[in-house]
Short mmCIF file of C-alpha atoms in Angstrom, two decimals:
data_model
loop_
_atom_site.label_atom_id
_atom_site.label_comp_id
_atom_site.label_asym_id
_atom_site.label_seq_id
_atom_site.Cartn_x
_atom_site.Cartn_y
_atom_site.Cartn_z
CA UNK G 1 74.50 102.01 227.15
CA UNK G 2 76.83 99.25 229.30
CA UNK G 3 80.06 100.04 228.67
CA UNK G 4 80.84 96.41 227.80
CA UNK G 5 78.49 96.81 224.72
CA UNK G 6 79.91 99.77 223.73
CA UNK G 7 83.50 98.22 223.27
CA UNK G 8 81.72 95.85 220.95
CA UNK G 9 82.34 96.30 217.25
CA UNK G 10 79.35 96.83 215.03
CA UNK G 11 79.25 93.01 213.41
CA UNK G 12 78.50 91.56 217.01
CA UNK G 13 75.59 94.01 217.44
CA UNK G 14 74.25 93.53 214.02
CA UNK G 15 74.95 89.42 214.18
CA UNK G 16 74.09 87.57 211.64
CA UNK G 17 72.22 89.89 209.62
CA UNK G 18 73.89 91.95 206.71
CA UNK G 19 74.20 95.36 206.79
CA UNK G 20 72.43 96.96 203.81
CA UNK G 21 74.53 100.56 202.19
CA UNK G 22 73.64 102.83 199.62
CA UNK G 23 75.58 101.19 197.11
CA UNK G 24 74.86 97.71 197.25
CA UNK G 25 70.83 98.63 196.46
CA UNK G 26 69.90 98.37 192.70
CA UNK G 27 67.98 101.77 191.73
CA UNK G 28 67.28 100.03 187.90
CA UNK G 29 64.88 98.19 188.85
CA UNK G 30 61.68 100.22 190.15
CA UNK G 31 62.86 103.05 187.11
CA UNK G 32 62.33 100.24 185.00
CA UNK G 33 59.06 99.10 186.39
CA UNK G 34 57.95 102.45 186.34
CA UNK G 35 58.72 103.16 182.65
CA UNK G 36 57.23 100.07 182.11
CA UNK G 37 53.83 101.17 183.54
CA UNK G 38 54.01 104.47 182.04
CA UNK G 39 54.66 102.89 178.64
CA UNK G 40 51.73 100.68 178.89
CA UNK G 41 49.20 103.90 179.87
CA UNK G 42 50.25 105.43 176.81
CA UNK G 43 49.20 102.81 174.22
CA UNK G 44 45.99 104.16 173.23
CA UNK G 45 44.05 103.45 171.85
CA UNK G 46 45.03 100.09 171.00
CA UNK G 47 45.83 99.39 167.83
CA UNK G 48 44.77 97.24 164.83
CA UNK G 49 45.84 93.18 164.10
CA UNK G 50 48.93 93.49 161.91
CA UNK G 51 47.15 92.57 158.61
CA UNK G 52 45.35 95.92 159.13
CA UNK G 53 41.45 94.63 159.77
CA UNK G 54 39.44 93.59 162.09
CA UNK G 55 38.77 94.14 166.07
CA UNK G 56 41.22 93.54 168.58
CA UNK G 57 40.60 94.47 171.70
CA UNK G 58 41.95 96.84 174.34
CA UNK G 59 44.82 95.95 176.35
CA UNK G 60 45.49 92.53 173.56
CA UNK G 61 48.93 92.56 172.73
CA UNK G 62 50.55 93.57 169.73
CA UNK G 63 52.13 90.55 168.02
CA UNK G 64 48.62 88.79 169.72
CA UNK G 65 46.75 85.80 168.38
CA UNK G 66 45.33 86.51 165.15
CA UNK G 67 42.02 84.74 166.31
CA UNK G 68 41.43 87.24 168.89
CA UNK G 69 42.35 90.16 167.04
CA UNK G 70 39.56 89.06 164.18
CA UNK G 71 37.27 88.40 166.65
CA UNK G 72 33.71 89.84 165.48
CA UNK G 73 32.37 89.78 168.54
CA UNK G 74 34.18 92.77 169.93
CA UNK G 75 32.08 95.36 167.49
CA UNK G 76 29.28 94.43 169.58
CA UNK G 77 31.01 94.99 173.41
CA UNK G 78 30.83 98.43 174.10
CA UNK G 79 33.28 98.35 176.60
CA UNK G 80 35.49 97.93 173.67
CA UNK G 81 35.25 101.33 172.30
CA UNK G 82 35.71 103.17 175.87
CA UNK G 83 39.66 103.86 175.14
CA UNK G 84 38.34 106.04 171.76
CA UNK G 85 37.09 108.47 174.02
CA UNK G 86 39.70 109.24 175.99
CA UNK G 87 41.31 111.82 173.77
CA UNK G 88 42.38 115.49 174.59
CA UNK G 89 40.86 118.64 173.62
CA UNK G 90 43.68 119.52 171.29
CA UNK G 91 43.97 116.79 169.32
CA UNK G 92 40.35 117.17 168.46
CA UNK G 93 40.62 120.49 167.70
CA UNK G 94 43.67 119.27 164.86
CA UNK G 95 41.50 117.18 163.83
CA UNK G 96 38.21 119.23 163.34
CA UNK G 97 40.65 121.37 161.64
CA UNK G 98 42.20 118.94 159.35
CA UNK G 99 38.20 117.83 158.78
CA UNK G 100 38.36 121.42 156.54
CA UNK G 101 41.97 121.13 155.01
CA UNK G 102 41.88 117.88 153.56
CA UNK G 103 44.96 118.06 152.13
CA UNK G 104 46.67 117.93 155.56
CA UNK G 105 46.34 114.04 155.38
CA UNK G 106 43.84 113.33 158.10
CA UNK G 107 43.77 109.60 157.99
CA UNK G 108 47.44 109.42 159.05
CA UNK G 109 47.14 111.47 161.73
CA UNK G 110 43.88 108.59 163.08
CA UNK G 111 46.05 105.93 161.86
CA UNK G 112 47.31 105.21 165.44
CA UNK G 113 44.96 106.28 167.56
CA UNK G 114 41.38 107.15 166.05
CA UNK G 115 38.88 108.43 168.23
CA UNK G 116 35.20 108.47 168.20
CA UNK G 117 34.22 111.22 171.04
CA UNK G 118 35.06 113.94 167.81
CA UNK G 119 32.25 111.90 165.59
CA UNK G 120 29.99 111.11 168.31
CA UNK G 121 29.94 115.34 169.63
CA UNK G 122 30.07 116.78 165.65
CA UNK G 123 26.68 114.21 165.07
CA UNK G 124 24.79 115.24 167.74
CA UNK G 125 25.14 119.38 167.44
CA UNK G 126 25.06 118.94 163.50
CA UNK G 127 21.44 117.36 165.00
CA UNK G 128 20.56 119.73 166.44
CA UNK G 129 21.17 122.37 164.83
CA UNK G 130 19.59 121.63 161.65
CA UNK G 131 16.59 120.83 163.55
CA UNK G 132 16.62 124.87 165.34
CA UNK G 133 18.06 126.50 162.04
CA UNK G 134 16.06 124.35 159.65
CA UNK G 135 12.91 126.14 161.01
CA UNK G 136 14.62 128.92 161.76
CA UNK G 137 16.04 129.61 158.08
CA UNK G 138 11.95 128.77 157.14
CA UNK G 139 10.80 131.19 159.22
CA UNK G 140 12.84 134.03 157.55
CA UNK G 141 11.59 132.95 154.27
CA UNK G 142 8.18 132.69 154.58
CA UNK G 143 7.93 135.84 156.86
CA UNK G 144 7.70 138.21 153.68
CA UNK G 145 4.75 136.13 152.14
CA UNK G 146 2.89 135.21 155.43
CA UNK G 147 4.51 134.93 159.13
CA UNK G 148 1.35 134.11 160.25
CA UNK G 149 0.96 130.90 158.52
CA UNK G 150 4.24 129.03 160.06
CA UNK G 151 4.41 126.58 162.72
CA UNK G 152 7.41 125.54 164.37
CA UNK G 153 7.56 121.82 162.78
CA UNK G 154 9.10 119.37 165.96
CA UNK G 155 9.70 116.71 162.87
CA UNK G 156 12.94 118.33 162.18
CA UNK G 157 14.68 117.01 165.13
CA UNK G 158 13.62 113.28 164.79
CA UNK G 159 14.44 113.67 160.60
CA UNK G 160 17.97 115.40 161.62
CA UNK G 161 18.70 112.80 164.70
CA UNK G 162 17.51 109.24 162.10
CA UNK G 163 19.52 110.69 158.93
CA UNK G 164 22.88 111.70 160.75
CA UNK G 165 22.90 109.07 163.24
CA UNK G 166 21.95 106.91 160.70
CA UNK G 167 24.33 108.04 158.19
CA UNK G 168 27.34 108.20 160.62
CA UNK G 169 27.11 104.43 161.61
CA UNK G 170 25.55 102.42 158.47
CA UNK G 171 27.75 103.97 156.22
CA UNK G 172 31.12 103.50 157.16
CA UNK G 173 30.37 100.20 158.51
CA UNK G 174 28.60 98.91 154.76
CA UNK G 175 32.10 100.93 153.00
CA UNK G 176 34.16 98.66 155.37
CA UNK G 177 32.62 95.67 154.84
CA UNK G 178 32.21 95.89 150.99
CA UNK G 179 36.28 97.38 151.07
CA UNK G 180 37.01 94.11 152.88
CA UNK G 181 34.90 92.45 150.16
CA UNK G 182 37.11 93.80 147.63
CA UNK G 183 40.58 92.92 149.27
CA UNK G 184 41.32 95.59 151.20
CA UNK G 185 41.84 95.71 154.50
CA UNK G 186 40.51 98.71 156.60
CA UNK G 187 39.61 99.46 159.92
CA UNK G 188 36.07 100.01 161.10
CA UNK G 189 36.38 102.50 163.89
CA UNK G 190 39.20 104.47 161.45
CA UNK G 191 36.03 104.82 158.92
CA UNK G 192 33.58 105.71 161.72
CA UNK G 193 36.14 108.17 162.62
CA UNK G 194 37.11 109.78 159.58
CA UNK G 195 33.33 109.63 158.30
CA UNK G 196 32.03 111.35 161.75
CA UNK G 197 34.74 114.64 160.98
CA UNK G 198 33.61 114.51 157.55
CA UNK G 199 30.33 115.85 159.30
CA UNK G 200 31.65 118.80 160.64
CA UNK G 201 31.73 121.12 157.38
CA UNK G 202 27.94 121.06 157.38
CA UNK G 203 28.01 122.72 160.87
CA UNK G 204 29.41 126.02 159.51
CA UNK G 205 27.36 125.55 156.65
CA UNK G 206 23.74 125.26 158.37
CA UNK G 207 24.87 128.89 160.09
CA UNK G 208 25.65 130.27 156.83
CA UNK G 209 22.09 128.91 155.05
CA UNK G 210 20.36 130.96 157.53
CA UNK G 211 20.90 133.72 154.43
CA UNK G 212 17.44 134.26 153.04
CA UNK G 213 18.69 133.95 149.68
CA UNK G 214 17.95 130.63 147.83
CA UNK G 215 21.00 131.35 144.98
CA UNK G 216 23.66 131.78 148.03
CA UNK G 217 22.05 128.64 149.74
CA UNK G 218 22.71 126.66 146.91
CA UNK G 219 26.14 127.84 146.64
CA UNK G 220 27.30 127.52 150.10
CA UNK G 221 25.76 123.70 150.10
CA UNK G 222 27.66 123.20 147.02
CA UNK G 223 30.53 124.07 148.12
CA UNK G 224 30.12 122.16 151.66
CA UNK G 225 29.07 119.03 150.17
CA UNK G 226 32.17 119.26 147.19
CA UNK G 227 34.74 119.74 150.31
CA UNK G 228 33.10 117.07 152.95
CA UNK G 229 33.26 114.87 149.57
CA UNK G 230 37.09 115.50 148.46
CA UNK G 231 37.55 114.79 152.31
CA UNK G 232 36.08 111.04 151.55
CA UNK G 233 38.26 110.75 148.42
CA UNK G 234 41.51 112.07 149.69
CA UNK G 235 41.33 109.78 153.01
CA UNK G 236 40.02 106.40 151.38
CA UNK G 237 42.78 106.82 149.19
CA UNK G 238 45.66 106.73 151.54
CA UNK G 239 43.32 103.78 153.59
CA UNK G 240 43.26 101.44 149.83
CA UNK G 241 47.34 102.06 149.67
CA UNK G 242 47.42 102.21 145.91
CA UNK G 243 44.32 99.58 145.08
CA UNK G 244 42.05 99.84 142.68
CA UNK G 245 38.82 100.77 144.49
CA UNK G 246 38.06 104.04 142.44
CA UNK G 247 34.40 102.96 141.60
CA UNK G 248 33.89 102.31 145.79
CA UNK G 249 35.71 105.68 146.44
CA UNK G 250 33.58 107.67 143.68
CA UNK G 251 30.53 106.06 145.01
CA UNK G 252 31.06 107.25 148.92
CA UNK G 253 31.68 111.12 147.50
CA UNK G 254 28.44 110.91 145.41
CA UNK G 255 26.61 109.39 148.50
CA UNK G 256 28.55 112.44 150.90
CA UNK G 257 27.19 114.99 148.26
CA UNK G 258 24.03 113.30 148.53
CA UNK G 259 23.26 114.26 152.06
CA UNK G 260 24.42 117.97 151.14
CA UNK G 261 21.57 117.91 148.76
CA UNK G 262 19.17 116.21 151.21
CA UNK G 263 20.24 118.58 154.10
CA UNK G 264 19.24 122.01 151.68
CA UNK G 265 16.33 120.30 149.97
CA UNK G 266 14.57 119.07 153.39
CA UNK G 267 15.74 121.54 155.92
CA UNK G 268 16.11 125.48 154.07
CA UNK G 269 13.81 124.87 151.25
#
C-alpha cells in the first residue's frame, strides 16, 4: 500500500459509510423471530372456537372470527383434518393405554390436541381381525362336530369393515349433534377421537375369544363391552361439565355394549 494512504486514519478510508461493531448489532431480534416460528409449529393441532363447538380451521387464530370458527363447511375439507395425524408414537401409546384405564381421565389428555391417526389404525386392525379370527374361532368350534363341513366365509371382512367403520364415524358425529341439540357444546373430532380408542378393548378381546369355550366367550365380551362402555360414561362426563345429559350418556354405553354383543353373536357364535 502507498505510503500516503497508510498515514490516513481509518474514517477517510471508510468515508461516509459507518462502521458497524459487535455491540451496536441487536441479537433480540432474529431470537425473537425464531421463537416466534417455533411457537407457531407447536400449536397443534389447532384448537377449538372459544365457546367450545364447532370447526375452526388449521392455522385460524385463536381469539378468530367466530363465523369462521363455526364454519360447517370445514367437516367436509379433508385437508382440515391433516394436522390430527401428525402425532407421535408415544402419545398414542398413553393414549391406547388410557383407552383401558379409564379412570386416568382420557378426555383431558385429547382436550388440546385430539388426534385421529389412533382411531383411524385401532378401526382398521379391529377389521381385520375379526374378519381372520371370526372364522378362525369357527373353525375351532365346529372342528369336533365336522371340519369337513366349514368354509372360510369372505363376508366377515365386508360385515367387520361396514359395522366398525360405520360405527366409528355415524356415531360420534349423531352424539355430537344431538349433545349440541341439548345445549352442550362438544367437539366433533374430540368424540371421533375418544369413540375410535374406545375400540381398542375389543382388539385384545377378539384374541382372547379364540377360546373354544362358549361360557369364557361370554365372559370375556362381557367384560370388554362393560369397560369400552364405562370408557363412554367416564369421558362424556367430563365433555357435558356438570349438565344434565345422563339419559344421552346412558344411551351411548347401552349402544357401546351393543356392538360387544353384536361382535360375539355374529363373529364366535
Amino acid at each position: 500500500m502507498d505510503e500516503g494512504y497508510a498515514n490516513l486514519p481509518t474514517s477517510h478510508l471508510l468515508g461516509s459509510v459507518p462502521a458497524v461493531t459487535q455491540d451496536d448489532r441487536k441479537p433480540g431480534i432474529p431470537a425473537a423471530q425464531d421463537a416466534g416460528a417455533t411457537s407457531r409449529l407447536q400449536e397443534f393441532p389447532p384448537a377449538p372456537g372459544g365457546n367450545g363447538g364447532g370447526y375452526r380451521p388449521p392455522g385460524a387464530p385463536a381469539d378468530g372470527d367466530i363465523e369462521n370458527q363455526a364454519n360447517w363447511k370445514g367437516y367436509f375439507n379433508v385437508a382440515s383434518y391433516a394436522p390430527y395425524f401428525n402425532v407421535d408414537t408415544d402419545v398414542v401409546v398413553d393414549r391406547l393405554i388410557s383407552s383401558v384405564y379409564p379412570m386416568d381421565g382420557f378426555y383431558r389428555k385429547i382436550d388440546v390436541n385430539p388426534d385421529m391417526y389412533g382411531p383411524l389404525w385401532i378401526t382398521t386392525t379391529l377389521v381385520f381381525m375379526l374378519a381372520a379370527f371370526g372364522n378362525f374361532a369357527t373353525y375351532l368350534m365346529q372342528k369336533k362336530k365336522n371340519p369337513d363341513m366349514w368354509n372360510f366365509d369372505v363376508g366377515y371382512f365386508s360385515w367387520a369393515a361396514s359395522v366398525m367403520y360405520g360405527y366409528a364415524i355415524v356415531v360420534p358425529a349423531v352424539f355430537f349433534f344431538l349433545f349440541q341439540y341439548f345445549g352442550s357444546r362438544p367437539n366433533l373430532v374430540r368424540f371421533w377421537c375418544m369413540w375410535g380408542y374406545s375400540l381398542f378393548v375389543f382388539i385384545p378381546a377378539s384374541v382372547l375369544l379364540l377360546i373354544p369355550v362358549e361360557f369364557l366367550r361370554w365372559v370375556i365380551i362381557a367384560l370388554s363391552g362393560g369397560a369400552s362402555s364405562w370408557f363412554i360414561v367416564l369421558n362424556l362426563k367430563d365433555c357435558t361439565q356438570g349438565a344434565d345429559m345422563m339419559v344421552l350418556i346412558a344411551s351411548a354405553a347401552v349402544l357401546q355394549f351393543a356392538l360387544a354383543l353384536f361382535i360375539k353373536v355374529f363373529f364366535f357364535a
